[in-house]
PDB file of C-alpha atoms and ligand atoms in Angstrom:
ATOM      1  CA  THR W   1      20.302  -6.449  -5.960  1.00  0.00           C
ATOM      2  CA  ARG W   2      20.883  -3.122  -6.927  1.00  0.00           C
ATOM      3  CA  SER W   3      19.689  -0.336  -4.200  1.00  0.00           C
ATOM      4  CA  THR W   4      16.956   1.894  -5.081  1.00  0.00           C
ATOM      5  CA  ARG W   5      17.332   5.610  -4.618  1.00  0.00           C
ATOM      6  CA  PRO W   6      14.808   5.653  -1.236  1.00  0.00           C
ATOM      7  CA  GLN W   7      17.627   3.109  -0.085  1.00  0.00           C
ATOM      8  CA  ARG W   8      20.434   5.107  -0.893  1.00  0.00           C
ATOM      9  CA  MET W   9      18.666   8.281   0.450  1.00  0.00           C
ATOM     10  CA  LEU W  10      18.140   6.726   3.567  1.00  0.00           C
ATOM     11  CA  LYS W  11      21.882   5.467   3.842  1.00  0.00           C
ATOM     12  CA  ALA W  12      22.988   9.320   3.764  1.00  0.00           C
ATOM     13  CA  VAL W  13      20.727   9.868   6.307  1.00  0.00           C
ATOM     14  CA  GLN W  14      21.954   7.422   8.913  1.00  0.00           C
ATOM     15  CA  LYS W  15      25.593   8.232   7.720  1.00  0.00           C
ATOM     16  CA  ASN W  16      24.795  12.175   7.753  1.00  0.00           C
ATOM     17  CA  ALA W  17      22.498  13.177   9.898  1.00  0.00           C
ATOM     18  CA  ILE W  18      22.119  13.057  13.886  1.00  0.00           C
ATOM     19  CA  ARG W  19      19.919  10.773  15.010  1.00  0.00           C
ATOM     20  CA  GLY W  20      16.694  12.517  16.773  1.00  0.00           C
ATOM     21  CA  ASN W  21      18.069  15.824  14.767  1.00  0.00           C
ATOM     22  CA  PRO W  22      14.659  16.358  12.174  1.00  0.00           C
ATOM     23  CA  GLU W  23      16.694  19.672  10.662  1.00  0.00           C
ATOM     24  CA  SER W  24      20.119  17.828  10.299  1.00  0.00           C
ATOM     25  CA  VAL W  25      17.851  14.796   8.836  1.00  0.00           C
ATOM     26  CA  ILE W  26      16.330  17.823   6.307  1.00  0.00           C
ATOM     27  CA  SER W  27      19.920  18.918   5.351  1.00  0.00           C
ATOM     28  CA  ALA W  28      21.472  15.424   4.611  1.00  0.00           C
ATOM     29  CA  ILE W  29      18.122  14.727   2.201  1.00  0.00           C
ATOM     30  CA  ASP W  30      19.022  18.478   0.088  1.00  0.00           C
ATOM     31  CA  TYR W  31      22.942  17.321   0.343  1.00  0.00           C
ATOM     32  CA  PHE W  32      22.065  14.105  -1.221  1.00  0.00           C
ATOM     33  CA  CYS W  33      19.987  15.338  -3.491  1.00  0.00           C
ATOM     34  CA  LYS W  34      21.749  18.082  -4.483  1.00  0.00           C
ATOM     35  CA  HIS W  35      25.318  16.199  -4.564  1.00  0.00           C
ATOM     36  CA  SER W  36      25.061  12.609  -4.931  1.00  0.00           C
ATOM     37  CA  GLU W  37      21.157  11.771  -7.398  1.00  0.00           C
ATOM     38  CA  TRP W  38      17.996  14.261  -7.579  1.00  0.00           C
ATOM     39  CA  ALA W  39      14.548  13.101  -5.792  1.00  0.00           C
ATOM     40  CA  MET W  40      11.379  14.150  -6.001  1.00  0.00           C
ATOM     41  CA  ASN W  41      11.254  15.591  -2.361  1.00  0.00           C
ATOM     42  CA  VAL W  42       9.746  18.895  -1.931  1.00  0.00           C
ATOM     43  CA  GLY W  43      12.966  20.356  -1.286  1.00  0.00           C
ATOM     44  CA  ASP W  44      14.477  23.143   0.684  1.00  0.00           C
ATOM     45  CA  GLU W  45      13.287  26.335  -1.650  1.00  0.00           C
ATOM     46  CA  LYS W  46       9.524  25.001  -1.725  1.00  0.00           C
ATOM     47  CA  GLY W  47      10.192  23.500   2.029  1.00  0.00           C
ATOM     48  CA  CYS W  48      10.649  26.641   3.526  1.00  0.00           C
ATOM     49  CA  ILE W  49       7.274  28.185   2.012  1.00  0.00           C
ATOM     50  CA  LEU W  50       5.650  24.913   3.734  1.00  0.00           C
ATOM     51  CA  ASP W  51       7.277  25.645   6.650  1.00  0.00           C
ATOM     52  CA  SER W  52       5.730  28.936   6.578  1.00  0.00           C
ATOM     53  CA  VAL W  53       2.137  27.941   5.623  1.00  0.00           C
ATOM     54  CA  VAL W  54       2.388  25.035   7.907  1.00  0.00           C
ATOM     55  CA  THR W  55       3.414  27.830  11.418  1.00  0.00           C
ATOM     56  CA  GLU W  56       0.735  30.360  10.050  1.00  0.00           C
ATOM     57  CA  VAL W  57      -2.171  27.649  10.209  1.00  0.00           C
ATOM     58  CA  ASP W  58      -0.670  25.343  13.392  1.00  0.00           C
ATOM     59  CA  PRO W  59      -2.739  22.748  12.360  1.00  0.00           C
ATOM     60  CA  SER W  60      -4.420  20.028  14.996  1.00  0.00           C
ATOM     61  CA  THR W  61      -5.222  17.828  11.947  1.00  0.00           C
ATOM     62  CA  VAL W  62      -2.978  17.662   9.185  1.00  0.00           C
ATOM     63  CA  LEU W  63      -3.177  15.300   5.619  1.00  0.00           C
ATOM     64  CA  GLU W  64      -0.054  14.489   3.929  1.00  0.00           C
ATOM     65  CA  LEU W  65      -0.595  12.771   0.124  1.00  0.00           C
ATOM     66  CA  GLY W  66       2.786  11.486  -0.946  1.00  0.00           C
ATOM     67  CA  THR W  67       4.989  11.062   1.675  1.00  0.00           C
ATOM     68  CA  TYR W  68       7.871   9.460  -0.593  1.00  0.00           C
ATOM     69  CA  CYS W  69      10.969   8.802   1.438  1.00  0.00           C
ATOM     70  CA  GLY W  70       9.458  10.925   4.368  1.00  0.00           C
ATOM     71  CA  TYR W  71      11.036  14.509   4.097  1.00  0.00           C
ATOM     72  CA  SER W  72       8.000  16.504   4.120  1.00  0.00           C
ATOM     73  CA  THR W  73       6.822  14.247   6.726  1.00  0.00           C
ATOM     74  CA  VAL W  74       9.810  15.932   8.832  1.00  0.00           C
ATOM     75  CA  ARG W  75       9.926  19.373   7.469  1.00  0.00           C
ATOM     76  CA  ILE W  76       5.937  19.127   8.841  1.00  0.00           C
ATOM     77  CA  ALA W  77       5.932  17.153  11.473  1.00  0.00           C
ATOM     78  CA  ARG W  78       8.706  19.403  13.522  1.00  0.00           C
ATOM     79  CA  LEU W  79       6.526  22.109  13.300  1.00  0.00           C
ATOM     80  CA  LEU W  80       3.322  20.711  14.942  1.00  0.00           C
ATOM     81  CA  SER W  81       2.213  21.357  18.596  1.00  0.00           C
ATOM     82  CA  PRO W  82       1.950  18.378  20.591  1.00  0.00           C
ATOM     83  CA  GLY W  83      -1.511  16.487  20.460  1.00  0.00           C
ATOM     84  CA  THR W  84      -1.921  16.971  16.643  1.00  0.00           C
ATOM     85  CA  LYS W  85      -2.842  14.314  14.501  1.00  0.00           C
ATOM     86  CA  PHE W  86      -1.159  13.457  11.018  1.00  0.00           C
ATOM     87  CA  ILE W  87      -1.558  10.917   8.918  1.00  0.00           C
ATOM     88  CA  THR W  88       0.457  10.854   5.964  1.00  0.00           C
ATOM     89  CA  VAL W  89      -0.034   8.557   2.710  1.00  0.00           C
ATOM     90  CA  GLU W  90       1.922   6.507   0.398  1.00  0.00           C
ATOM     91  CA  PHE W  91       0.997   3.922  -2.183  1.00  0.00           C
ATOM     92  CA  ASN W  92       4.280   2.471  -2.975  1.00  0.00           C
ATOM     93  CA  PRO W  93       5.443   0.001  -0.060  1.00  0.00           C
ATOM     94  CA  ALA W  94       9.133   0.503  -1.034  1.00  0.00           C
ATOM     95  CA  SER W  95       8.970   4.243  -0.305  1.00  0.00           C
ATOM     96  CA  ALA W  96       6.955   3.647   2.986  1.00  0.00           C
ATOM     97  CA  GLU W  97       9.495   1.164   4.210  1.00  0.00           C
ATOM     98  CA  VAL W  98      12.415   3.564   3.680  1.00  0.00           C
ATOM     99  CA  ALA W  99       9.948   6.920   4.698  1.00  0.00           C
ATOM    100  CA  ARG W 100       8.745   4.970   7.931  1.00  0.00           C
ATOM    101  CA  LYS W 101      12.981   4.359   8.646  1.00  0.00           C
ATOM    102  CA  ILE W 102      13.300   8.169   7.762  1.00  0.00           C
ATOM    103  CA  ILE W 103      10.744   9.445   9.965  1.00  0.00           C
ATOM    104  CA  ALA W 104      12.107   7.621  13.043  1.00  0.00           C
ATOM    105  CA  TYR W 105      15.102   8.279  12.931  1.00  0.00           C
ATOM    106  CA  ALA W 106      14.405  12.340  13.132  1.00  0.00           C
ATOM    107  CA  GLY W 107      13.161  11.180  16.073  1.00  0.00           C
ATOM    108  CA  LEU W 108       8.994  11.817  15.051  1.00  0.00           C
ATOM    109  CA  GLN W 109       7.172   8.555  14.546  1.00  0.00           C
ATOM    110  CA  ASP W 110       5.149   9.216  17.391  1.00  0.00           C
ATOM    111  CA  LYS W 111       3.881  12.698  15.642  1.00  0.00           C
ATOM    112  CA  VAL W 112       3.028  10.325  12.549  1.00  0.00           C
ATOM    113  CA  THR W 113       0.737   7.657  11.163  1.00  0.00           C
ATOM    114  CA  LEU W 114       1.924   6.710   8.129  1.00  0.00           C
ATOM    115  CA  VAL W 115      -0.588   5.044   6.150  1.00  0.00           C
ATOM    116  CA  GLU W 116       0.002   2.408   2.542  1.00  0.00           C
ATOM    117  CA  GLY W 117      -2.650   2.673   0.220  1.00  0.00           C
ATOM    118  CA  ALA W 118      -4.377   4.837  -2.273  1.00  0.00           C
ATOM    119  CA  SER W 119      -6.114   7.846  -1.789  1.00  0.00           C
ATOM    120  CA  GLY W 120      -9.066   7.505  -3.687  1.00  0.00           C
ATOM    121  CA  ASP W 121      -9.620   3.770  -1.317  1.00  0.00           C
ATOM    122  CA  LEU W 122      -8.356   5.880   1.667  1.00  0.00           C
ATOM    123  CA  ILE W 123     -10.259   9.010   1.592  1.00  0.00           C
ATOM    124  CA  PRO W 124     -13.783   7.587   1.911  1.00  0.00           C
ATOM    125  CA  GLN W 125     -12.548   6.179   5.498  1.00  0.00           C
ATOM    126  CA  ILE W 126     -10.633   8.284   7.305  1.00  0.00           C
ATOM    127  CA  LYS W 127     -13.446   9.249   9.613  1.00  0.00           C
ATOM    128  CA  LYS W 128     -14.326   5.989  10.276  1.00  0.00           C
ATOM    129  CA  LEU W 129     -10.576   4.900  10.715  1.00  0.00           C
ATOM    130  CA  TYR W 130      -8.880   7.426  12.199  1.00  0.00           C
ATOM    131  CA  GLY W 131     -11.730   9.685  14.315  1.00  0.00           C
ATOM    132  CA  ILE W 132     -11.364  12.798  12.460  1.00  0.00           C
ATOM    133  CA  THR W 133     -13.601  15.063  11.575  1.00  0.00           C
ATOM    134  CA  THR W 134     -11.839  17.779   9.447  1.00  0.00           C
ATOM    135  CA  PHE W 135      -8.444  18.138   8.251  1.00  0.00           C
ATOM    136  CA  ASP W 136      -6.798  21.581   9.049  1.00  0.00           C
ATOM    137  CA  PHE W 137      -4.083  21.236   6.690  1.00  0.00           C
ATOM    138  CA  ILE W 138      -3.158  19.363   3.470  1.00  0.00           C
ATOM    139  CA  PHE W 139      -0.345  18.978   1.917  1.00  0.00           C
ATOM    140  CA  LEU W 140      -0.758  17.490  -1.886  1.00  0.00           C
ATOM    141  CA  ASP W 141       1.759  15.521  -3.490  1.00  0.00           C
ATOM    142  CA  HIS W 142       1.034  12.694  -4.594  1.00  0.00           C
ATOM    143  CA  TRP W 143      -0.016  11.350  -8.151  1.00  0.00           C
ATOM    144  CA  LYS W 144      -1.014  14.868 -10.099  1.00  0.00           C
ATOM    145  CA  ASP W 145      -4.067  13.591 -12.271  1.00  0.00           C
ATOM    146  CA  ARG W 146      -5.334  12.943  -8.636  1.00  0.00           C
ATOM    147  CA  TYR W 147      -5.240  16.110  -7.073  1.00  0.00           C
ATOM    148  CA  LEU W 148      -8.698  17.190  -8.640  1.00  0.00           C
ATOM    149  CA  PRO W 149     -10.492  14.437  -7.831  1.00  0.00           C
ATOM    150  CA  ASP W 150      -8.934  13.954  -4.603  1.00  0.00           C
ATOM    151  CA  ILE W 151     -10.128  17.524  -3.422  1.00  0.00           C
ATOM    152  CA  LYS W 152     -13.528  16.734  -4.755  1.00  0.00           C
ATOM    153  CA  LEU W 153     -13.644  13.439  -2.246  1.00  0.00           C
ATOM    154  CA  PHE W 154     -12.803  15.817   0.426  1.00  0.00           C
ATOM    155  CA  GLU W 155     -15.651  17.713  -0.350  1.00  0.00           C
ATOM    156  CA  GLU W 156     -18.013  15.178  -0.894  1.00  0.00           C
ATOM    157  CA  TYR W 157     -16.865  13.501   2.785  1.00  0.00           C
ATOM    158  CA  GLY W 158     -17.108  16.732   4.367  1.00  0.00           C
ATOM    159  CA  LEU W 159     -13.599  16.516   5.548  1.00  0.00           C
ATOM    160  CA  LEU W 160     -13.327  20.561   4.772  1.00  0.00           C
ATOM    161  CA  GLY W 161     -14.267  22.811   7.365  1.00  0.00           C
ATOM    162  CA  LYS W 162     -14.203  26.917   6.943  1.00  0.00           C
ATOM    163  CA  GLY W 163     -10.575  28.124   6.943  1.00  0.00           C
ATOM    164  CA  SER W 164      -9.130  24.097   6.443  1.00  0.00           C
ATOM    165  CA  VAL W 165      -5.904  25.051   4.064  1.00  0.00           C
ATOM    166  CA  LEU W 166      -4.861  22.956   1.341  1.00  0.00           C
ATOM    167  CA  LEU W 167      -1.465  23.255  -0.215  1.00  0.00           C
ATOM    168  CA  ALA W 168      -0.384  21.524  -3.574  1.00  0.00           C
ATOM    169  CA  ASP W 169       3.431  20.931  -4.603  1.00  0.00           C
ATOM    170  CA  ASN W 170       3.990  21.096  -8.351  1.00  0.00           C
ATOM    171  CA  VAL W 171       0.939  22.819 -10.016  1.00  0.00           C
ATOM    172  CA  ILE W 172       3.716  24.295 -12.661  1.00  0.00           C
ATOM    173  CA  CYS W 173       5.945  21.445 -12.818  1.00  0.00           C
ATOM    174  CA  PRO W 174       5.131  18.789 -13.425  1.00  0.00           C
ATOM    175  CA  GLY W 175       1.675  20.282 -13.667  1.00  0.00           C
ATOM    176  CA  THR W 176      -2.186  20.222 -11.933  1.00  0.00           C
ATOM    177  CA  PRO W 177      -3.472  22.278 -14.781  1.00  0.00           C
ATOM    178  CA  GLU W 178      -7.322  20.554 -14.447  1.00  0.00           C
ATOM    179  CA  TYR W 179      -6.817  21.009 -10.022  1.00  0.00           C
ATOM    180  CA  LEU W 180      -5.777  24.629 -10.664  1.00  0.00           C
ATOM    181  CA  GLU W 181      -8.242  25.782 -13.007  1.00  0.00           C
ATOM    182  CA  TYR W 182     -10.894  24.469  -9.804  1.00  0.00           C
ATOM    183  CA  VAL W 183      -9.688  25.765  -7.450  1.00  0.00           C
ATOM    184  CA  ARG W 184      -8.617  29.323  -8.381  1.00  0.00           C
ATOM    185  CA  ASN W 185     -12.496  29.430 -10.336  1.00  0.00           C
ATOM    186  CA  SER W 186     -14.151  28.016  -7.519  1.00  0.00           C
ATOM    187  CA  PRO W 187     -16.142  30.215  -5.115  1.00  0.00           C
ATOM    188  CA  ARG W 188     -15.420  27.709  -2.346  1.00  0.00           C
ATOM    189  CA  TYR W 189     -12.052  28.202  -1.904  1.00  0.00           C
ATOM    190  CA  GLU W 190      -9.510  31.477  -1.690  1.00  0.00           C
ATOM    191  CA  SER W 191      -6.471  30.499  -3.560  1.00  0.00           C
ATOM    192  CA  ARG W 192      -3.067  31.975  -4.120  1.00  0.00           C
ATOM    193  CA  TYR W 193       0.048  31.194  -6.320  1.00  0.00           C
ATOM    194  CA  TYR W 194       3.568  31.042  -4.235  1.00  0.00           C
ATOM    195  CA  PRO W 195       6.406  30.794  -6.774  1.00  0.00           C
ATOM    196  CA  SER W 196       9.250  28.605  -6.463  1.00  0.00           C
ATOM    197  CA  HIS W 197      11.351  26.285  -8.597  1.00  0.00           C
ATOM    198  CA  LEU W 198      11.689  22.721  -9.150  1.00  0.00           C
ATOM    199  CA  GLU W 199      13.389  21.209  -5.782  1.00  0.00           C
ATOM    200  CA  TYR W 200      17.616  21.443  -6.409  1.00  0.00           C
ATOM    201  CA  THR W 201      16.821  23.005 -10.063  1.00  0.00           C
ATOM    202  CA  LYS W 202      16.624  26.297 -11.553  1.00  0.00           C
ATOM    203  CA  VAL W 203      12.959  25.292 -13.403  1.00  0.00           C
ATOM    204  CA  GLU W 204       9.943  27.085 -12.975  1.00  0.00           C
ATOM    205  CA  ASP W 205       7.757  25.413 -10.483  1.00  0.00           C
ATOM    206  CA  GLY W 206       5.338  26.453  -7.425  1.00  0.00           C
ATOM    207  CA  LEU W 207       2.748  25.771  -4.436  1.00  0.00           C
ATOM    208  CA  GLU W 208      -0.937  26.499  -4.499  1.00  0.00           C
ATOM    209  CA  LYS W 209      -2.679  27.428  -1.176  1.00  0.00           C
ATOM    210  CA  SER W 210      -6.292  27.598  -1.486  1.00  0.00           C
ATOM    211  CA  LEU W 211      -8.426  28.178   1.675  1.00  0.00           C
ATOM    212  CA  PHE W 212     -11.838  26.556   1.978  1.00  0.00           C
ATOM    213  CA  LEU W 213     -14.649  28.949   2.806  1.00  0.00           C
ATOM    214  CA  GLY W 214     -16.891  26.503   3.951  1.00  0.00           C
TER     215      GLY W 214
HETATM  216  O1  LIG J 301       5.259  12.591  -8.950  1.00  0.00           O
HETATM  217  C1  LIG J 301       5.646  13.283  -8.438  1.00  0.00           C
HETATM  218  N1  LIG J 301       5.000  12.647  -7.086  1.00  0.00           N
HETATM  219  C2  LIG J 301       4.423  11.919  -6.636  1.00  0.00           C
HETATM  220  C3  LIG J 301       5.311  10.294  -6.802  1.00  0.00           C
HETATM  221  C4  LIG J 301       4.310   8.700  -6.789  1.00  0.00           C
HETATM  222  C5  LIG J 301       3.031   9.390  -5.930  1.00  0.00           C
HETATM  223  C6  LIG J 301       2.240   8.309  -5.636  1.00  0.00           C
HETATM  224  N2  LIG J 301       1.522   8.313  -4.418  1.00  0.00           N
HETATM  225  C7  LIG J 301       1.619   8.711  -3.221  1.00  0.00           C
HETATM  226  C8  LIG J 301       0.812   8.575  -2.382  1.00  0.00           C
HETATM  227  C9  LIG J 301      -0.487   8.237  -2.471  1.00  0.00           C
HETATM  228  C10 LIG J 301      -1.820   8.457  -2.874  1.00  0.00           C
HETATM  229  N3  LIG J 301      -2.691   7.553  -4.146  1.00  0.00           N
HETATM  230  C11 LIG J 301      -1.953   7.785  -4.776  1.00  0.00           C
HETATM  231  C12 LIG J 301      -0.848   7.546  -5.112  1.00  0.00           C
HETATM  232  C13 LIG J 301      -0.137   8.180  -4.286  1.00  0.00           C
HETATM  233  C14 LIG J 301       6.667  14.512  -8.293  1.00  0.00           C
HETATM  234  C15 LIG J 301       7.623  14.360  -9.517  1.00  0.00           C
HETATM  235  C16 LIG J 301       8.532  15.557  -9.912  1.00  0.00           C
HETATM  236  C17 LIG J 301       9.317  15.735 -11.155  1.00  0.00           C
HETATM  237  C18 LIG J 301       9.349  14.169 -11.678  1.00  0.00           C
HETATM  238  C19 LIG J 301      10.633  14.548 -12.691  1.00  0.00           C
HETATM  239  C20 LIG J 301      10.664  15.714 -13.325  1.00  0.00           C
HETATM  240  F1  LIG J 301      11.276  16.180 -14.640  1.00  0.00           F
HETATM  241  C21 LIG J 301       9.922  17.245 -12.953  1.00  0.00           C
HETATM  242  C22 LIG J 301       9.525  16.694 -11.528  1.00  0.00           C
HETATM  243  C23 LIG J 301       8.307  16.201  -8.831  1.00  0.00           C
HETATM  244  C24 LIG J 301       7.636  16.502  -7.374  1.00  0.00           C
HETATM  245  O2  LIG J 301       7.821  17.442  -6.834  1.00  0.00           O
HETATM  246  C25 LIG J 301       6.653  15.171  -7.469  1.00  0.00           C
HETATM  247  O3  LIG J 301       5.678  15.216  -6.627  1.00  0.00           O
HETATM  248 MG1  LIG J 302       6.088  16.950  -5.342  1.00  0.00          MG
END
């Protein structure tokens, strides 16, 4: 049967990247997406903004919602200090399977816990299952209509501490209007918009960084 786009992306990584070299894995995926097939990775332009925020926060605990093929997982994991707890969540089993292989190809499998499931089911269990009290950094890149309900779950289950940083992808395209309205109007967050473009295109998009004030 016909291969899937994630499977073709994995083949491109295995062919063009160097095992154990995260930078080469990132480059191979970006090359594939620019020259072969567009795919919904955060991409190189927004990826550099992601890198700068992760570096600035230097988190001890990280949550990513929306692993997809592991591109942003690799971008984040390569910057983390030893001992950092990094959980990434993927709903689609086929994507999760490819992501595991891409993360392992980059040599970062020991830094990442990939969990398969839906954020709404997982968030209430994270403290119990993974012994996490609060997340220093959260990257939102899953179903766009889940960003708002999930940030409310983070608050409800006490998963945010003073200084926790949330970074949301696609706040313009496909767009997350209700989430933006919430974080920009809530007195509990300090929000800032980072203008950019939809991965591998000239279409306007950007990242919203929100600091939880406690
Ligand atoms: O849809 C996007 N991502 C989400 C994919 C599905 C996530 C499923 N999932 C994973 C974890 C998880 C946990 N709980 C529940 C569900 C969960 C997305 C789309 C575009 C895009 C597409 C077409 C277009 F024309 C323009 C833009 C660009 C992006 O950068 C994107 O991120
Ligand atoms: Mg995205």
